[in-house]
Short mmCIF file of C-alpha atoms in Angstrom, two decimals:
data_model
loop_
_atom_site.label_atom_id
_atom_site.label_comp_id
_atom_site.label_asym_id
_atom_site.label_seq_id
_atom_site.Cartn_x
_atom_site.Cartn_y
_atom_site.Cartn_z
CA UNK A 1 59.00 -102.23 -12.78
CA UNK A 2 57.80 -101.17 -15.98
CA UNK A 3 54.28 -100.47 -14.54
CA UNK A 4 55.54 -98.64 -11.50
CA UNK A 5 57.46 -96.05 -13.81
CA UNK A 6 54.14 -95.53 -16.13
CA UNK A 7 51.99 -94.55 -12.93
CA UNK A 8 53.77 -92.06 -11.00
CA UNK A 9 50.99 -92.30 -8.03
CA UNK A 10 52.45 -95.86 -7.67
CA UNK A 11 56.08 -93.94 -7.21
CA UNK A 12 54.97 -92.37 -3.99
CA UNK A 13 53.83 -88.96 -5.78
CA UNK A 14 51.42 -87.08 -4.67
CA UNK A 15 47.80 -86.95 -6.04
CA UNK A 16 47.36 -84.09 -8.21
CA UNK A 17 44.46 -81.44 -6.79
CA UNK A 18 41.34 -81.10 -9.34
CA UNK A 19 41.25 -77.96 -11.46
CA UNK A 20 39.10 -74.90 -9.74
CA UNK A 21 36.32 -73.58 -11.73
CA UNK A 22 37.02 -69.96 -13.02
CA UNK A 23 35.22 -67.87 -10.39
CA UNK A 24 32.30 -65.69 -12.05
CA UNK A 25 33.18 -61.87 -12.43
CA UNK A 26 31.58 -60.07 -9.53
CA UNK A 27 28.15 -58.03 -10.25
CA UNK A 28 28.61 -54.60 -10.30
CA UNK A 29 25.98 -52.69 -8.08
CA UNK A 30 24.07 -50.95 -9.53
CA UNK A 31 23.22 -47.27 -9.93
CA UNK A 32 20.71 -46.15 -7.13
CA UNK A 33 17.21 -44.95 -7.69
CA UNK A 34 16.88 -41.48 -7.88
CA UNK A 35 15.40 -39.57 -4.91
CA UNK A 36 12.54 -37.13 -4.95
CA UNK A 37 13.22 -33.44 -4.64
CA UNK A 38 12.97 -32.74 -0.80
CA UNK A 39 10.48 -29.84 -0.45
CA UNK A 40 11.95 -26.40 0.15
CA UNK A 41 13.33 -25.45 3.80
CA UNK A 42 10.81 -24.06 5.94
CA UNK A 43 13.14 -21.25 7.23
CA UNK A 44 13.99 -20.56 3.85
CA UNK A 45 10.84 -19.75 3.10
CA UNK A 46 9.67 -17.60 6.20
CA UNK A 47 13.46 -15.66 5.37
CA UNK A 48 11.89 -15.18 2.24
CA UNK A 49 8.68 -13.71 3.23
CA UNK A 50 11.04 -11.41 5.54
CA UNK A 51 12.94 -9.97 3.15
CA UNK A 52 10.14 -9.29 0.70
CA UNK A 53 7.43 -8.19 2.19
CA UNK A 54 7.68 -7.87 5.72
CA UNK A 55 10.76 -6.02 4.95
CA UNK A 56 8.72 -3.77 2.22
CA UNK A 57 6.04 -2.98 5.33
CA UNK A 58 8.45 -1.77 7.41
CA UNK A 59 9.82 0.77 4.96
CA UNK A 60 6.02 1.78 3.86
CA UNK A 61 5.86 2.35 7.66
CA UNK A 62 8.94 4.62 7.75
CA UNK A 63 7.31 6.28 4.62
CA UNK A 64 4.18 6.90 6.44
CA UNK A 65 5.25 8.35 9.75
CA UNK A 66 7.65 10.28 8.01
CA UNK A 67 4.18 11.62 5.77
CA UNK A 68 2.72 11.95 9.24
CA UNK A 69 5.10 14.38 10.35
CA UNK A 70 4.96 16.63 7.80
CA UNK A 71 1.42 16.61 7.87
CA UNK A 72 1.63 17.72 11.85
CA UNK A 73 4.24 20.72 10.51
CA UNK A 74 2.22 21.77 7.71
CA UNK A 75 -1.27 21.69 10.20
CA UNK A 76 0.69 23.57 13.03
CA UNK A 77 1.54 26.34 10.58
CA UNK A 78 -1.53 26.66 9.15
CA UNK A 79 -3.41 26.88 12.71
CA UNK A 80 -0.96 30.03 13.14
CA UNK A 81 -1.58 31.55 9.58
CA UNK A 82 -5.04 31.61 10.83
CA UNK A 83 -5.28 32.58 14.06
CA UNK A 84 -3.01 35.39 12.79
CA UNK A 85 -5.49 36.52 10.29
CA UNK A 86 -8.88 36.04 11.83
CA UNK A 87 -7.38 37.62 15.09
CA UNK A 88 -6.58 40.79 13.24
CA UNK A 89 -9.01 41.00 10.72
CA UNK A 90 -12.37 39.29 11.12
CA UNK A 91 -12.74 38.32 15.46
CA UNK A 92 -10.03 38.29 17.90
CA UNK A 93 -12.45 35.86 20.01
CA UNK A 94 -11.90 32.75 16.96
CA UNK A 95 -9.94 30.44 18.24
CA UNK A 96 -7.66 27.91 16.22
CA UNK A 97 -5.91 25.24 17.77
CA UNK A 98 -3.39 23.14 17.43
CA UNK A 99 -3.09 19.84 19.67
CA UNK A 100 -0.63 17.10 19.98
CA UNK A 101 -1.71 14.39 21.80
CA UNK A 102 1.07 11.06 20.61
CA UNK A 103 3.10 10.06 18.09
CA UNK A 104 0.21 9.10 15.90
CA UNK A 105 -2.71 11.23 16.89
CA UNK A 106 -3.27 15.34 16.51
CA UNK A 107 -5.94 17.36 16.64
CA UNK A 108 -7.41 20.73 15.59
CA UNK A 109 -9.61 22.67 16.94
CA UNK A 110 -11.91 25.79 15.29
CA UNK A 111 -15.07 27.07 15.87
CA UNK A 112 -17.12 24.34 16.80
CA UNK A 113 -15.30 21.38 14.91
CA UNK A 114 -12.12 19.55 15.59
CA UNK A 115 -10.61 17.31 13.23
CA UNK A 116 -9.16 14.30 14.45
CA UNK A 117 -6.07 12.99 12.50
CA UNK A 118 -4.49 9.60 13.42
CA UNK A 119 -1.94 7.55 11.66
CA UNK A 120 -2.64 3.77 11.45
CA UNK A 121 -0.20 0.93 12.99
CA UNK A 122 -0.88 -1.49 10.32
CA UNK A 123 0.01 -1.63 6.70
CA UNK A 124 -2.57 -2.66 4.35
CA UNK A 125 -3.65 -3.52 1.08
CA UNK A 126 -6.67 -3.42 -1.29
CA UNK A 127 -8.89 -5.20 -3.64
CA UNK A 128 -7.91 -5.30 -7.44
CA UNK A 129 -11.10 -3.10 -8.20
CA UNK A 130 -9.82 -0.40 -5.64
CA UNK A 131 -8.42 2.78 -7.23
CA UNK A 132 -4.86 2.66 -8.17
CA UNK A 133 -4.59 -0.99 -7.79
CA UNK A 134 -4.82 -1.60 -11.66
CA UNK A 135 -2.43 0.59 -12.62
CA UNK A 136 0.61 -0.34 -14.55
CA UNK A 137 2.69 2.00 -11.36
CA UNK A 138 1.03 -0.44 -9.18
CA UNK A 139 1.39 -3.74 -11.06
CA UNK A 140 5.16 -2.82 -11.98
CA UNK A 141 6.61 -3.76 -8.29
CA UNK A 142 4.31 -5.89 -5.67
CA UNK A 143 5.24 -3.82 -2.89
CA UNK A 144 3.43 -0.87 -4.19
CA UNK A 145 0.35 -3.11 -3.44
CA UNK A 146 0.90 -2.44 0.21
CA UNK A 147 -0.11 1.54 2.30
CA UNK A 148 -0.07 2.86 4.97
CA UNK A 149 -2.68 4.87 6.24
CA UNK A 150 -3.62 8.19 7.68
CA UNK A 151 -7.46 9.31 8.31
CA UNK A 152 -9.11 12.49 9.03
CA UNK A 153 -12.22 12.88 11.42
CA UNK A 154 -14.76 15.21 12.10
CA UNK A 155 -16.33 15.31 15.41
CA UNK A 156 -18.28 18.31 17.22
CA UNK A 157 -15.70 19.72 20.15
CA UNK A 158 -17.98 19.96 22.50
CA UNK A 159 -18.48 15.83 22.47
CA UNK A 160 -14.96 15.49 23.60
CA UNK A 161 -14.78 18.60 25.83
CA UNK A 162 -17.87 16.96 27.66
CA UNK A 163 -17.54 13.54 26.57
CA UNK A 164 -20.41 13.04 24.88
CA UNK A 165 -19.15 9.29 23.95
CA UNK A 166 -22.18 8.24 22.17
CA UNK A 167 -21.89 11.48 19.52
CA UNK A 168 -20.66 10.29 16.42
CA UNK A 169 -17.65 11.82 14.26
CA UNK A 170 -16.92 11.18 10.68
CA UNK A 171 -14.03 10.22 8.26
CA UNK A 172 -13.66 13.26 6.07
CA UNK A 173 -10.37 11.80 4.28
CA UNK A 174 -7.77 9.21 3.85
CA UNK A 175 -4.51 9.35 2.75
CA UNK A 176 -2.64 6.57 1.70
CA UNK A 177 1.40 6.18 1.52
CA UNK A 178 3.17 3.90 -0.73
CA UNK A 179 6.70 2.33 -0.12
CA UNK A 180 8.10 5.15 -2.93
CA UNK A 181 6.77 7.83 -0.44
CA UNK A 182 3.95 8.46 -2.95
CA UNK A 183 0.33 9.00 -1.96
CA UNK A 184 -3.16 8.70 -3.11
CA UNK A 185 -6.22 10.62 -1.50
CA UNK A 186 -9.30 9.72 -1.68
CA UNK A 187 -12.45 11.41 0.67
CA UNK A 188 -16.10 13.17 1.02
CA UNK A 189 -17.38 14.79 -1.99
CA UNK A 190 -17.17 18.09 0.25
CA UNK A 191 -13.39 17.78 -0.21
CA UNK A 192 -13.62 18.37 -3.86
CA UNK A 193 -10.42 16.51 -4.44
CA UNK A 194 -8.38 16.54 -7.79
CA UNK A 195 -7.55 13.72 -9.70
CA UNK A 196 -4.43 12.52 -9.51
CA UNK A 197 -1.91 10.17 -10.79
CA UNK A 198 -0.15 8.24 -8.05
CA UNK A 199 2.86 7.39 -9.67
CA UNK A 200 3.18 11.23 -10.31
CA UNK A 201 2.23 12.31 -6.81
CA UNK A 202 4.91 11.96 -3.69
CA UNK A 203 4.21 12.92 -0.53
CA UNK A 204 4.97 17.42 -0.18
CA UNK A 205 4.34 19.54 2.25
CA UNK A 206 2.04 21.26 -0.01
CA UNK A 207 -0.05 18.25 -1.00
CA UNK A 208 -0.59 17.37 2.92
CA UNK A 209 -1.45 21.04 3.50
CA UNK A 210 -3.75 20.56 0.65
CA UNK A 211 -5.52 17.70 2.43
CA UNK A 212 -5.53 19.75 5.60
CA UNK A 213 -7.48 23.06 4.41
CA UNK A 214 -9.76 20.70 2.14
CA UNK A 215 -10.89 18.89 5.24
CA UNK A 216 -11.59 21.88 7.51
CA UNK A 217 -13.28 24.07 4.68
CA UNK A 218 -15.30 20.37 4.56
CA UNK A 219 -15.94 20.46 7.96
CA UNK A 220 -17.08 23.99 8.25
CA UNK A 221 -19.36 23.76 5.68
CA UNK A 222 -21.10 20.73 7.31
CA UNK A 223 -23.59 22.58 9.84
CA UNK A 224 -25.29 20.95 12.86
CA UNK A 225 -28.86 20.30 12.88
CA UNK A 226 -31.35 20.53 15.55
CA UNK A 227 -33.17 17.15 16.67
CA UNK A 228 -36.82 17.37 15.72
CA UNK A 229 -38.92 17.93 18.98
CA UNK A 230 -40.25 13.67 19.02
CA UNK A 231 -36.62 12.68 19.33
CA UNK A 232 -35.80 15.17 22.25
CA UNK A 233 -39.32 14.35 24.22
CA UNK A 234 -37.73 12.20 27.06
CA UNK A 235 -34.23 11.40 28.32
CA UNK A 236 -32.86 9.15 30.55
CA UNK A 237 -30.77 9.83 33.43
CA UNK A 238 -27.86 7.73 32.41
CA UNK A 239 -28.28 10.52 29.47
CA UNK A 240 -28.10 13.27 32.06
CA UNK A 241 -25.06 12.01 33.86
CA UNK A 242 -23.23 11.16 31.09
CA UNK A 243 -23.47 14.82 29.92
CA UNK A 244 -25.87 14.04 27.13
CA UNK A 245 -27.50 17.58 26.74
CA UNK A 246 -30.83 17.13 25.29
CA UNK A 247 -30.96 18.90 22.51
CA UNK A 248 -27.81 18.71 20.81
CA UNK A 249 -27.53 19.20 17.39
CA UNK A 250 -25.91 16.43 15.12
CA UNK A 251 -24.11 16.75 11.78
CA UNK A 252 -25.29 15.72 8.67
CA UNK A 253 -23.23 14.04 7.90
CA UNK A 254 -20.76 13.70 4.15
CA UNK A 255 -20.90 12.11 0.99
CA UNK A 256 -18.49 9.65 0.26
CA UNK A 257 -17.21 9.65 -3.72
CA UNK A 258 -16.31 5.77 -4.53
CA UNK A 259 -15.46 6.95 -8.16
CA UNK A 260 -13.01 8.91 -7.95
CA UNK A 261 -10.36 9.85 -10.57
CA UNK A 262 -7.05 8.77 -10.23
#
């Protein structure tokens, strides 16, 4: 009996369970690697490019066909000025004319000459080496980098009154437009142009008529000469029916300036 109270198993009781191992502390995860930059969203980037520049072209083309139509008042006023004081004073025969022809094309007519002027579409930019391009006004603000453009031509009226199409014409002047409505000028030697300071030169209706009286006192000055006799020996018929006279003078032509002052 003695024995059965020392071993409790003996007693009926039941076997005691073996102790559990502590359980290990779980791992914390860790920290993940971090991820490379993503690149910049496309659409930000072409939103980007919209607001700066395109959106800087589109005023520079407000600024130029707003240039553009002060140059058509100033030229339509000056082709009455004239025609006023030739008529009365010097030969009431002189005609100087004034014609529209779209919203970016005009022309006038005198004597002999007409002077095409058309306003470009496009916006456009230069080399560093180009005039005002290395000037501090330029180099302050990109968008000044950027012009729009108007050009004069000289052509003989007669080779669009008979459509002469292989007569050539030439560019007497261009005038260039800034997003600040400021302009730079630059033409034929014949123009005698002043230097000028961009950043102190906006677009007036006295600079544009300016531009205007240089290039026809350019284009009167620049007289037709005669073909010599070996050039005007034969002609074809396609020269006949296309209304190319035989001896038609040509102009000289002008002298462009590449240094100019500004």
């Amino acid at each position: 009996m003695a024995s059965s109270a020392a071993n409790p198993s003996a007693a009926g009781a039941p076997p005691r369970k073996p102790a559990r191992k502590p359980r290990k502390a779980a791992a914390k995860p860790s920290a993940p690697a971090p991820t490379e930059a993503l690149p910049t969203d496309r659409l930000d980037l072409i939103a980007q490019g919209l607001s700066g520049k395109a959106s800087a072209k589109q005023a520079i083309f407000r600024a130029t066909q707003s240039a553009f139509d002060v140059l058509r008042q100033v030229s339509q006023e000056l082709c009455l000025e004239l025609t006023q004081r030739i008529t009365t004073t010097v030969d009431a025969s002189v005609r100087i004319e004034y014609y529209p022809v779209n919203g970016m094309e005009f022309h006038i007519r005198f004597s002999g000459d007409l002077l095409v002027f058309v306003m470009h579409s496009n916006i456009v930019t230069f080399p560093d080496s180009f005039g005002p391009m290395g000037t501090p006004y330029v180099q302050a603000d990109f968008r000044r980098r950027f012009f729009g453009h108007i050009m004069a031509y000289n052509f003989m009226a007669d080779s669009i009154k008979y459509q002469r199409l292989s007569d050539p014409g030439y560019l007497v002047g261009r005038l260039l437009v800034n997003i600040d409505s400021h302009y730079f000028l630059e033409g034929v030697e014949q123009l005698e142009l002043p230097g000028h300071d961009m950043s102190d030169s906006p677009v007036t209706p006295a600079a544009l008529r300016l531009f205007v009286e240089s290039a026809m006192i350019a284009a009167v000055n620049n007289d037709l000469i005669a073909p010599p006799m070996s050039d005007i020996q034969k002609i074809s018929v396609k020269q006949k029916l296309e209304n190319q006279q035989v001896s038609r003078g040509s102009k000289v032509g002008f002298s462009f300036s590449h240094e100019q002052p500004f």
